Short mmCIF file of C-alpha atoms in Angstrom, two decimals:
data_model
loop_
_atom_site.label_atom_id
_atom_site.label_comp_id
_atom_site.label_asym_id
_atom_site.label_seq_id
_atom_site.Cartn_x
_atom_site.Cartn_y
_atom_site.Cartn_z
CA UNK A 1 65.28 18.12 26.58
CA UNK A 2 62.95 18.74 29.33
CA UNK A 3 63.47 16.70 32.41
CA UNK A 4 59.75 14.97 32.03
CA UNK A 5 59.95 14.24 28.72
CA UNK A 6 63.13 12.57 29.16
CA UNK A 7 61.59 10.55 32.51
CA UNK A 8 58.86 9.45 29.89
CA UNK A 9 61.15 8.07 27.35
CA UNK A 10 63.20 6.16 30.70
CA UNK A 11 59.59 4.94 31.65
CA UNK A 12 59.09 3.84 28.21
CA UNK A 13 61.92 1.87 27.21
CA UNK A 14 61.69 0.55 31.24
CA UNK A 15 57.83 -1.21 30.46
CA UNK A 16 59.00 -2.39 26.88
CA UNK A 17 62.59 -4.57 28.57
CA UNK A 18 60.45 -5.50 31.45
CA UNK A 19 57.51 -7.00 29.32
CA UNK A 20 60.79 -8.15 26.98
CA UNK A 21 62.20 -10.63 29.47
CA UNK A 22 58.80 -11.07 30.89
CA UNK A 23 58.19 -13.35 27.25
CA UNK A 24 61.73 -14.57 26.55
CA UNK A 25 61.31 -17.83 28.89
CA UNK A 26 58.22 -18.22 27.78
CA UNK A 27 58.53 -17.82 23.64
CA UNK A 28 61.58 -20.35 24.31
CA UNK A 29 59.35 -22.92 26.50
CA UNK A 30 57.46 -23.10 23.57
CA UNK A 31 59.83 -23.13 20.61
CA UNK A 32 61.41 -25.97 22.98
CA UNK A 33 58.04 -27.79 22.60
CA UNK A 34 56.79 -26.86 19.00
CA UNK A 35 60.68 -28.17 17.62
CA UNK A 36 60.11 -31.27 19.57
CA UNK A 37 56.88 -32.11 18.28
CA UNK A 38 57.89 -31.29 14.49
CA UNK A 39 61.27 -33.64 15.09
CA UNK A 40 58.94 -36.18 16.44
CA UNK A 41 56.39 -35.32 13.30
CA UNK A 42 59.15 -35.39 10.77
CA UNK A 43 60.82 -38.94 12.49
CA UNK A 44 57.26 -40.55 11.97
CA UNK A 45 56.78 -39.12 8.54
CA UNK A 46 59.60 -40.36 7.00
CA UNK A 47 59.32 -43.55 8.53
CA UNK A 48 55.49 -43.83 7.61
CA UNK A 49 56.71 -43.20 3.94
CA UNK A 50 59.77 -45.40 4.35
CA UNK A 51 57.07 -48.50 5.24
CA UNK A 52 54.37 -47.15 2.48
CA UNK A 53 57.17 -47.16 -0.24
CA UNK A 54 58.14 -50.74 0.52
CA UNK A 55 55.03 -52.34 1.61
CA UNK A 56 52.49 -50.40 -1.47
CA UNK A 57 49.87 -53.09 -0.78
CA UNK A 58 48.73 -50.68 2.66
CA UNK A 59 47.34 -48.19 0.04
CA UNK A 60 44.61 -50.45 -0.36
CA UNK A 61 43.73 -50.03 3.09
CA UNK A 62 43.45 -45.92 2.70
CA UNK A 63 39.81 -45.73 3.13
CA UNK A 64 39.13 -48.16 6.23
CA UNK A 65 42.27 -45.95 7.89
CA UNK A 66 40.65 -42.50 7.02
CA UNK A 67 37.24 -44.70 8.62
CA UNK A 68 39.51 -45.06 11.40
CA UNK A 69 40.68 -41.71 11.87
CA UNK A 70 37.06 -39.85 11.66
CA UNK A 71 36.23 -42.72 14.09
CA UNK A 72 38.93 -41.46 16.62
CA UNK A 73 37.62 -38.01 16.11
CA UNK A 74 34.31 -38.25 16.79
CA UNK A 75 34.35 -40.10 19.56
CA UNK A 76 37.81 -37.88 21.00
CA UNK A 77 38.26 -35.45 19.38
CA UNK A 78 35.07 -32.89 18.59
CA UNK A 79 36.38 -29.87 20.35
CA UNK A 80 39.58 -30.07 18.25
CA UNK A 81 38.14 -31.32 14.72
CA UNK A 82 38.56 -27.52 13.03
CA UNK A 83 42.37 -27.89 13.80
CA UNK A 84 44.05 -24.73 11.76
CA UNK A 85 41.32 -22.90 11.80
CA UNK A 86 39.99 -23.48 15.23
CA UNK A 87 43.60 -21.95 16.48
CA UNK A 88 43.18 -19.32 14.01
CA UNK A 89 39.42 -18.68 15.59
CA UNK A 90 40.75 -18.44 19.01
CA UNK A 91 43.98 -16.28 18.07
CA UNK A 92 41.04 -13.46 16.51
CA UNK A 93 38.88 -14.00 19.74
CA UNK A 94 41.04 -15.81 22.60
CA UNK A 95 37.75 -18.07 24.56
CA UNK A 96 39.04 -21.27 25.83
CA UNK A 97 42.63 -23.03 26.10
CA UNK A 98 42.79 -25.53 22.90
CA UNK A 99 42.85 -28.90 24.42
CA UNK A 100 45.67 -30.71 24.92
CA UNK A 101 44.96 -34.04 23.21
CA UNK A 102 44.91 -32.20 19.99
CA UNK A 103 48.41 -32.59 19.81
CA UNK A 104 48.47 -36.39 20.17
CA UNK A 105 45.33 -36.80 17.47
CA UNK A 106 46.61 -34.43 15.29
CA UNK A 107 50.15 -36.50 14.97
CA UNK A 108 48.33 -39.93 14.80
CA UNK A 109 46.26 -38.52 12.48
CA UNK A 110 48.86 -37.58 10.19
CA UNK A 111 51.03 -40.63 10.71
CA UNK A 112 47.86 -42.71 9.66
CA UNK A 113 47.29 -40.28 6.37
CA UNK A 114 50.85 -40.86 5.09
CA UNK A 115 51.16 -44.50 5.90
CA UNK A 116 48.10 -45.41 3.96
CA UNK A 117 49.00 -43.16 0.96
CA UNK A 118 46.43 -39.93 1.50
CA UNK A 119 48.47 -36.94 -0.21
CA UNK A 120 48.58 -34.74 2.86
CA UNK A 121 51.66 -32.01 4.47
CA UNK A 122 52.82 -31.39 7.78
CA UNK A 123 52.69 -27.94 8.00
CA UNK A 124 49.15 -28.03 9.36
CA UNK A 125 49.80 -30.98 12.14
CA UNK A 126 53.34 -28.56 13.17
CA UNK A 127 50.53 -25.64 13.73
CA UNK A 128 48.65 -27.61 15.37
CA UNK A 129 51.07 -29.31 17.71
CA UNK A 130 52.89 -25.97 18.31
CA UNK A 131 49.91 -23.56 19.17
CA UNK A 132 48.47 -26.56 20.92
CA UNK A 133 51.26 -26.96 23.11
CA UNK A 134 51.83 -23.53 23.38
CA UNK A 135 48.37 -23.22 24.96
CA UNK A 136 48.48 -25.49 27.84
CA UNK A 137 50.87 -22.66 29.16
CA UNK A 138 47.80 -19.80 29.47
CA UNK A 139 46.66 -21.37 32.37
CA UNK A 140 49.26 -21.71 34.92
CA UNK A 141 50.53 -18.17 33.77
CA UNK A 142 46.93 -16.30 33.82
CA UNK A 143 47.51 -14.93 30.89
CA UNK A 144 44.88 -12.30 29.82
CA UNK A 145 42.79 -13.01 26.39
CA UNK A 146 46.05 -10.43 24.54
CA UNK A 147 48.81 -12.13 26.18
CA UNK A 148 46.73 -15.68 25.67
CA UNK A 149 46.29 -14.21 21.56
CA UNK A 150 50.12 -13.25 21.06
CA UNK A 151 51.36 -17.00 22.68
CA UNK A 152 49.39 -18.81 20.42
CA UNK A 153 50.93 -17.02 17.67
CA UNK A 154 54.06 -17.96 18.90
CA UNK A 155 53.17 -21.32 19.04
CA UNK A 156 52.28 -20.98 15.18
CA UNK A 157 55.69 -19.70 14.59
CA UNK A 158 57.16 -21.97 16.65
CA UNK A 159 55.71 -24.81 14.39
CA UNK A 160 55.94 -23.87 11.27
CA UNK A 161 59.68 -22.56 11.27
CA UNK A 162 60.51 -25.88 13.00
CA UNK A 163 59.11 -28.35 10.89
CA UNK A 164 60.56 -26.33 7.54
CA UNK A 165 63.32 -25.54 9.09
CA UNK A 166 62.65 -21.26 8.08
CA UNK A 167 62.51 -19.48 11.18
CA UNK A 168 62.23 -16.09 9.82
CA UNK A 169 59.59 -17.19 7.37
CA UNK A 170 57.88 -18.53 10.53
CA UNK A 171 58.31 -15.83 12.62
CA UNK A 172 56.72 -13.82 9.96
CA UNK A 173 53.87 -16.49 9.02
CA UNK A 174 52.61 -16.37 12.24
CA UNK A 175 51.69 -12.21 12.45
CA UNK A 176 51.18 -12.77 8.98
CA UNK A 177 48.20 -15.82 8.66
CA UNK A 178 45.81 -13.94 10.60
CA UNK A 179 43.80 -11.53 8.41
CA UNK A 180 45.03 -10.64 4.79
CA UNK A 181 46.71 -7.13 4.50
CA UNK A 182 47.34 -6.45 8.08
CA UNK A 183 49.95 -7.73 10.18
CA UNK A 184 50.13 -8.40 14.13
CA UNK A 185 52.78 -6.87 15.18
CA UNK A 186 52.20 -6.88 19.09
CA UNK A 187 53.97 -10.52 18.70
CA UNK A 188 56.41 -10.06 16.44
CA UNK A 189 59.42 -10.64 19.19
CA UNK A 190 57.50 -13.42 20.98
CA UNK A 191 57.24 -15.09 17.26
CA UNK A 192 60.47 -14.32 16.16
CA UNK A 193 62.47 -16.13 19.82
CA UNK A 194 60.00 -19.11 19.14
CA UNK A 195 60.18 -19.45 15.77
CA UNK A 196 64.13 -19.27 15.96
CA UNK A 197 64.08 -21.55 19.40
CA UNK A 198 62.07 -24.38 18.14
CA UNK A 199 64.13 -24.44 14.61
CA UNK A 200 67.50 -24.38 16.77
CA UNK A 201 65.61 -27.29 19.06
CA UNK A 202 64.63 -29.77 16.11
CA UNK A 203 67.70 -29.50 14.61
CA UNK A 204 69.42 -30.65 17.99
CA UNK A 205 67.06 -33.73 17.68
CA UNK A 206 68.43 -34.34 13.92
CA UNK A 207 71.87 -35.09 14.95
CA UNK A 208 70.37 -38.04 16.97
CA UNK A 209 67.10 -39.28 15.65
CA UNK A 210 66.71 -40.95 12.05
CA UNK A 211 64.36 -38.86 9.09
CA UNK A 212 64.26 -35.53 11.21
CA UNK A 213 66.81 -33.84 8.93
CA UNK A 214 65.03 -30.98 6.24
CA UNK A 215 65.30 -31.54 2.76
CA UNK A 216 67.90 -29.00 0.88
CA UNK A 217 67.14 -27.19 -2.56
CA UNK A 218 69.30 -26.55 -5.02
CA UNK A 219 68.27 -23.63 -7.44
CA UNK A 220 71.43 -23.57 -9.68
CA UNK A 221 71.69 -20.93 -12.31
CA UNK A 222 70.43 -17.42 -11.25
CA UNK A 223 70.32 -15.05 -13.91
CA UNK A 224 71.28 -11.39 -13.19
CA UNK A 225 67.60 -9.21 -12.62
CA UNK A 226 66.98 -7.68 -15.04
CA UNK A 227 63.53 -5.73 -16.02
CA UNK A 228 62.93 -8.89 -18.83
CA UNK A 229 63.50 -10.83 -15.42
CA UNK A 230 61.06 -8.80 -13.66
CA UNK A 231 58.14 -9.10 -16.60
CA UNK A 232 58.94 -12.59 -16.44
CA UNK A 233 58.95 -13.66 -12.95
CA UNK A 234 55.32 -11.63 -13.06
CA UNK A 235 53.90 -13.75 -15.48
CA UNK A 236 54.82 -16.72 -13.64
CA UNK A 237 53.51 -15.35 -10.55
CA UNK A 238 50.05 -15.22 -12.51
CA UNK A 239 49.94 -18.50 -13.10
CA UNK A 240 51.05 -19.34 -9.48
CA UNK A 241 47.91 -17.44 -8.23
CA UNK A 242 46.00 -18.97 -10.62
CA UNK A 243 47.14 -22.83 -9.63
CA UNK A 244 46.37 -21.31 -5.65
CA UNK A 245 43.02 -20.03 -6.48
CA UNK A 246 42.17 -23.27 -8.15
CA UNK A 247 43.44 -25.37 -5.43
CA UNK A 248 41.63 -23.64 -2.76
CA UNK A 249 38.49 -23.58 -4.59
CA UNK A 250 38.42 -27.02 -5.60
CA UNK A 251 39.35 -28.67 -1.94
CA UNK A 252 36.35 -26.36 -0.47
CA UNK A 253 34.11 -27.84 -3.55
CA UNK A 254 34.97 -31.63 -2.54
CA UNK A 255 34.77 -30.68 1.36
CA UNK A 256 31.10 -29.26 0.30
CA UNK A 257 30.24 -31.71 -1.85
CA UNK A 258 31.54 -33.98 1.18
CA UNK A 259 29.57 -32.72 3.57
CA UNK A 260 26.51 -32.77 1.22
CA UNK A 261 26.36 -36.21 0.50
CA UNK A 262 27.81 -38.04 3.02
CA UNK A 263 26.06 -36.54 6.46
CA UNK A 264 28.64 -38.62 9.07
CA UNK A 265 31.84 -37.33 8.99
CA UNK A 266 33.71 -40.68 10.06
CA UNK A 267 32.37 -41.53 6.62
CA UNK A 268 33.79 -39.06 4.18
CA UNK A 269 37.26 -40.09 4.49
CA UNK A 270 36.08 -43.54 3.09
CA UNK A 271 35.04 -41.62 -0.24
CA UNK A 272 38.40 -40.07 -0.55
CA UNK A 273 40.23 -43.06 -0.12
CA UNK A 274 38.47 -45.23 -2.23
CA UNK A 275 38.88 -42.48 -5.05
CA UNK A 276 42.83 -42.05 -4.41
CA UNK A 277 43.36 -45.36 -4.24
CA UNK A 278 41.70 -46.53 -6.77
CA UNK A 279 43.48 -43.32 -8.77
CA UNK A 280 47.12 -45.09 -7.55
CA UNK A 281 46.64 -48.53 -9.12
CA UNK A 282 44.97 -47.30 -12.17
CA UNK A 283 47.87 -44.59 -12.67
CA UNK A 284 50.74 -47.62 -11.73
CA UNK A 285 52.19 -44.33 -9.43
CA UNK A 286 52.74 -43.56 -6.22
CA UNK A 287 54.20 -40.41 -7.18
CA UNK A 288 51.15 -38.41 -6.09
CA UNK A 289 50.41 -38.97 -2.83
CA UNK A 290 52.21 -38.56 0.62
CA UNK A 291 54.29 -35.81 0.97
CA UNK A 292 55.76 -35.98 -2.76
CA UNK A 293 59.51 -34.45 -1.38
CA UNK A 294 61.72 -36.54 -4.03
CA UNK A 295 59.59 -35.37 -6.91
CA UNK A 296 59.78 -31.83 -5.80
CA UNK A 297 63.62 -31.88 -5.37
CA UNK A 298 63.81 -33.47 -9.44
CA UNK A 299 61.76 -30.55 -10.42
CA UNK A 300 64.73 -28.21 -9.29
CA UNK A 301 67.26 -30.54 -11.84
CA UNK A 302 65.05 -32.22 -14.32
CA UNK A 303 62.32 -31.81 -16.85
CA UNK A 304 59.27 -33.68 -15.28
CA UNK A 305 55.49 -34.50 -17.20
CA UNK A 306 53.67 -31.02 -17.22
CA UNK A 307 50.75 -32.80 -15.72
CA UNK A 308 52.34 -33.39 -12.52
CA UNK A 309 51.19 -30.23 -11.09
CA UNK A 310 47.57 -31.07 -11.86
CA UNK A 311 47.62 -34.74 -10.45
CA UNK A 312 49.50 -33.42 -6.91
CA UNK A 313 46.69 -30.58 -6.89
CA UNK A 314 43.64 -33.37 -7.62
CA UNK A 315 44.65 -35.79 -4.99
CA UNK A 316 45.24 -33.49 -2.40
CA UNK A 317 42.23 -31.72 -2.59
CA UNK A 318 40.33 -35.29 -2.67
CA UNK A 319 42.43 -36.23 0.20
CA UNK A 320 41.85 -32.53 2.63
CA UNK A 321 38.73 -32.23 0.94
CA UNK A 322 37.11 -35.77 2.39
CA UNK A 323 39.16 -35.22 5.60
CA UNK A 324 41.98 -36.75 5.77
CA UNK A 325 44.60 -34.73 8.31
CA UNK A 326 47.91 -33.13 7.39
CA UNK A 327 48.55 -30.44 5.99
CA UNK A 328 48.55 -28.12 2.71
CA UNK A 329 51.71 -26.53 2.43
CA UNK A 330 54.07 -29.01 1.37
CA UNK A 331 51.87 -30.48 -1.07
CA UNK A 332 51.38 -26.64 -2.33
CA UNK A 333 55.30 -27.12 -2.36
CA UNK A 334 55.41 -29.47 -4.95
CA UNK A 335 52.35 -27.95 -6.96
CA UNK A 336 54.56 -24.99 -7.50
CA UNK A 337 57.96 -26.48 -8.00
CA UNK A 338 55.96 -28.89 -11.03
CA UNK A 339 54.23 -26.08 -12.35
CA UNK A 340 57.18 -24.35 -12.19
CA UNK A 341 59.06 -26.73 -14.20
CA UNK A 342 56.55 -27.28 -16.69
CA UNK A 343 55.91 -23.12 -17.51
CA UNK A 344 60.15 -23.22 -17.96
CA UNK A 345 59.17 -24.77 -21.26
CA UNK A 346 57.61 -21.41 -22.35
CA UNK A 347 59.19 -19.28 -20.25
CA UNK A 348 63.05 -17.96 -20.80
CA UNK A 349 64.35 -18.71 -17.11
CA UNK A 350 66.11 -21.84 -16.07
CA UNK A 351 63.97 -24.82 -14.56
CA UNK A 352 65.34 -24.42 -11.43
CA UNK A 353 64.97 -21.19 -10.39
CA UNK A 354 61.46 -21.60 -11.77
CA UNK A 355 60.56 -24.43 -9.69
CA UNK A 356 62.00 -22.21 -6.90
CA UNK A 357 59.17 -19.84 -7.41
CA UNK A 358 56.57 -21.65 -7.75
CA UNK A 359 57.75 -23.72 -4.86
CA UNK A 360 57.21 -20.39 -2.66
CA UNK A 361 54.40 -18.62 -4.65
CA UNK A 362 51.69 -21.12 -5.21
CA UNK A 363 51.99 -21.39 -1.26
CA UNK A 364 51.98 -17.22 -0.80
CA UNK A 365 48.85 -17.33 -3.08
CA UNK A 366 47.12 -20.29 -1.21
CA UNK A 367 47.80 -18.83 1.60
CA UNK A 368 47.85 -15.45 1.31
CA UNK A 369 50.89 -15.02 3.26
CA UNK A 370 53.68 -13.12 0.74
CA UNK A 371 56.37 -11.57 3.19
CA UNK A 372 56.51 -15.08 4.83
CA UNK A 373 56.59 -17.04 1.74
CA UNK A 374 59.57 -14.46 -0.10
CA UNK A 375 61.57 -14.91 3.51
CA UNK A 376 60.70 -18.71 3.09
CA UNK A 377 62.85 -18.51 -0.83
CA UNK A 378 65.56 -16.41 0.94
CA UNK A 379 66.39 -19.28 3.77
CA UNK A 380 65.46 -22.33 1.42
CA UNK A 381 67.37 -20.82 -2.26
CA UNK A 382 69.29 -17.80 -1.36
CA UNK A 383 68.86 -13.82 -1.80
CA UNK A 384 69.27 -13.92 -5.94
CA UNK A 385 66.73 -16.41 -6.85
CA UNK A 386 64.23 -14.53 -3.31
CA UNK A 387 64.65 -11.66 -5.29
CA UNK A 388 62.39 -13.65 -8.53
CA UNK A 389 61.05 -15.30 -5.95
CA UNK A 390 59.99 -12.47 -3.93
CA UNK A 391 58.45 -10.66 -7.36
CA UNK A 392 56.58 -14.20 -8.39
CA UNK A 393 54.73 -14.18 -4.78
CA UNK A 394 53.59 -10.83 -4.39
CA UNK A 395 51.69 -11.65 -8.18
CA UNK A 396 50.32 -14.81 -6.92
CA UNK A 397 49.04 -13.46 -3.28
CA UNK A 398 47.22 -11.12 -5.80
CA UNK A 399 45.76 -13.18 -8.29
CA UNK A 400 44.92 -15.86 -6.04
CA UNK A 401 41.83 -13.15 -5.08
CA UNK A 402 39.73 -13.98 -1.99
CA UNK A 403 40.36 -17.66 -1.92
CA UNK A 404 42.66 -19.41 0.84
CA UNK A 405 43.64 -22.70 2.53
CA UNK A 406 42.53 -21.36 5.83
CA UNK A 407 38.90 -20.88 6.21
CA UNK A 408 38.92 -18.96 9.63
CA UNK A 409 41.19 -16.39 7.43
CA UNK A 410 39.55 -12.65 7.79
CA UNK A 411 39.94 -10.16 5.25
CA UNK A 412 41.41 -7.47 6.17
CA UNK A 413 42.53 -5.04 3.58
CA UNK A 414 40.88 -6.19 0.57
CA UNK A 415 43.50 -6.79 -2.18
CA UNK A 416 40.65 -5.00 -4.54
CA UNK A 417 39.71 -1.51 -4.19
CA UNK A 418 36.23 -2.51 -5.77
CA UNK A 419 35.44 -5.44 -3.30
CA UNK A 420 36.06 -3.35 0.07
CA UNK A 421 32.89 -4.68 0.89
CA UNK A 422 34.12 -8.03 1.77
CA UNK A 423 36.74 -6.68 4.41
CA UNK A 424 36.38 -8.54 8.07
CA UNK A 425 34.76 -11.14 6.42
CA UNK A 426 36.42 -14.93 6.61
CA UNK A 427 37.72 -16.72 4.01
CA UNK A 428 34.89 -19.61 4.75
CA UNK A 429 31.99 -16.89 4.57
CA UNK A 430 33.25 -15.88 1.26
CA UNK A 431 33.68 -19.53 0.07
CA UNK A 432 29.76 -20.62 1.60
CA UNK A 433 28.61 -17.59 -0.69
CA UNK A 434 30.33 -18.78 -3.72
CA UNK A 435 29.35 -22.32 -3.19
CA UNK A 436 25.71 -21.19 -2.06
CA UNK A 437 25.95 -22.83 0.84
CA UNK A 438 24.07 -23.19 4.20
CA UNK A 439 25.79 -22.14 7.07
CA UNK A 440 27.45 -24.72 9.55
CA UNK A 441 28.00 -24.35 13.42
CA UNK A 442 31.53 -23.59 15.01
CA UNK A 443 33.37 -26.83 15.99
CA UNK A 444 32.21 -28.88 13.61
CA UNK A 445 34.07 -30.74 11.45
CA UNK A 446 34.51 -28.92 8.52
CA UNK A 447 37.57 -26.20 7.09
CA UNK A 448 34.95 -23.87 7.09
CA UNK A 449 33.75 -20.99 9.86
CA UNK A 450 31.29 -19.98 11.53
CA UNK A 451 29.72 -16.27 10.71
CA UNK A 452 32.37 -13.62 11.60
CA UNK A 453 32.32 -10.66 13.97
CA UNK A 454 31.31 -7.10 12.60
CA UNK A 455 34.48 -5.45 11.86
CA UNK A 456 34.70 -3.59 14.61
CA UNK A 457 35.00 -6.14 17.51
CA UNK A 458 37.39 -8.02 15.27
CA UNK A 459 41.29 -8.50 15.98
CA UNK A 460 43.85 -8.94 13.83
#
């Protein structure tokens, strides 16, 4: 080898260690913080549920809290109100540091939503907290506008494998979120030490603190693949797509029709609560609102109503839609596992490993995030039922089309060789054309963006 080339290669592997330790203390500082904000988010949760459960009559109070809440954000919180996709905005074209006091609004926020019965996640408030957090540090570092990009997705990592308690899925999810069909991989070991960091950190905190503790799953009976499994665990994965496309479509519909109608945002909230509550006491059920976790571990052991899927997807897009704050995911969690457990009654695969799927591919379709959601089955049910899994979200990342939870979303390889056209476009863009509506201005309150960047000044 020639004595240059093999000074290059020392050079080479030199920079990549030196930049290596250079992020180690810093992707841990802010899995440390992201896993102490989702044990603190998880604590308050199941608390806030805890109170709801015993005390039902605070349901009827759902609309004057989501009054409340809008109230708090307007006058507090304007430069944070776009919350997923506002971190999503500034990961694609790093500006300003996220303020601070979106963590604290973001987990009162969500505390208020589940105590007063609004059928809302966490996974969006654990973003939020972590990338949040996370960017308080791009100051005192002087980090450039790449190193600024690559901690905020760390800080998405960092929440979301905390608050599931699936670092690898998180790891992934965060590279992964950005821009469908391309993946960041300039952050991949930055995600991957916070991702793994902040899991490690709230699970310290759940040896001491009440409710943080992550719900197990129990697949049960895994048949053997075969290529019957394969055709099988396809067809399911249609209908997954088909249950995120709808779900995504109809929670930018309300959040439109919202907007529309109702020109104060403090106001909308009001809407959606009257509607869910009034949807409660007429139904005699509580079993469709908050986070819904005891219904989606019976849909891993028992047959449940086929409906169920339908009534979780209706009042969480009323609830997201009017602005109540939370999350998606884990209400995509139980959409799946129900509709999973209802297609096991025409489908020749035990319930369980069903609701498994759906459980991981209604949320790879509504969020067009496969590789994360597979490694998501793998942690949460094991390697034989990931491997259906893994089949069932690929399917439903495809048929969910150009749809998505997160409006700041870009495409970037089109999943359709016929609609290249719509590449480095966002998800919102796409969703104001098929909704014909006018454009709205960046910070405001709604899930949607702002007009994207040509393609070629945009990062993934």
């Amino acid at each position: 080898m020639p004595e240059n080339t093999s000074r290059n290669l020392f050079s080479e592997q030199l920079h990549i260690l030196k930049d290596l330790v250079r992020w180690i203390p810093i992707a841990s500082v802010v899995g440390m913080m992201a896993g102490t904000a989702s044990a603190t988010l998880l604590a308050s949760l199941t608390w806030a549920t805890n109170i709801r459960e015993s005390h039902r009559w605070l349901i009827l109070l759902l609309a004057p809290a989501g009054w409340a809440v809008g109230l708090l954000y307007k006058l507090f919180g304007k430069s944070v109100e776009g919350g997923n996709n506002l971190i999503l905005e500034e990961v694609h074209d790093p500006r300003t540091t996220i303020p601070a006091r979106m963590t604290p609004l973001i987990l009162l926020g969500t505390f208020i939503s589940h105590l007063f019965g609004a059928s809302v996640g966490r996974e969006g408030t654990a973003i939020q907290t972590g990338a949040s957090l996370a960017d308080q540090l791009s100051g005192p570092l002087r980090l450039t506008s790449p190193e600024r990009r690559i901690l905020l997705m760390a800080g998405i990592s960092a929440g979301f494998g905390s608050v599931f308690g699936t670092p690898m899925a998180g790891a992934v999810f965060g590279i992964e979120v950005l821009a469908i069909g391309k993946l960041s991989y300039d952050a991949i070991a930055p995600c991957f030490l916070a991702a793994f960091v902040g899991d490690l950190v709230t699970r310290f905190w759940a040896r001491f603190v009440p409710g943080v503790a992550h719900t197990h799953y129990v697949v049960g009976d895994v048949p053997a693949m075969t290529v019957q499994g394969i055709v099988l665990a396809a067809i399911a994965g249609v209908a997954f797509g088909l249950a995120a496309m709808a779900f995504s479509r109809l929670t930018h519909f309300i959040s439109h029709t919202a907007r529309r109608f109702i020109s104060r945002p403090e106001f909308r909230p009001i809407a959606g609560g009257l509607v869910v509550t009034a949807a409660v006491f007429a139904l005699g059920s509580t079993r469709y609102i908050g986070l819904g976790v005891p219904i989606i571990v019976d849909a891993f052991h028992n047959k449940l109503p086929p409906y169920d899927f339908a009534g979780k997807l209706i009042f969480t897009a009323a609830s997201i839609g009017t602005g109540f704050k939370g999350g998606e995911v884990t209400p995509l969690f139980y959409i799946g596992a129900t509709l999973g457990n209802a297609l096991s009654r025409l489908l020749p695969l035990p319930a369980g490993l069903l609701a498994g799927m759906g459980f991981a591919a209604v949320f790879a379709g509504a969020a067009n995030t496969p590789i994360s959601s597979t490694l998501l089955a793998v942690e949460l049910f094991g390697g034989e039922a990931g491997a259906y899994a893994a089949i069932a979200c690929v399917v439903s990342y495809l048929f969910s089309g150009h749809t998505g939870i997160y409006g700041s979303q870009r495409v970037g390889r089109s999943k359709f060789g016929r609609q290249q056209s719509e590449e480095g476009q966002s998800l919102a863009m796409l969703a104001k054309r098929d909704l014909g509506e006018g454009l709205i201005t960046p910070g405001s309150d709604a899930s949607l963006t702002p007009t994207p960047e040509p393609e070629s000044s945009t990062r993934f």
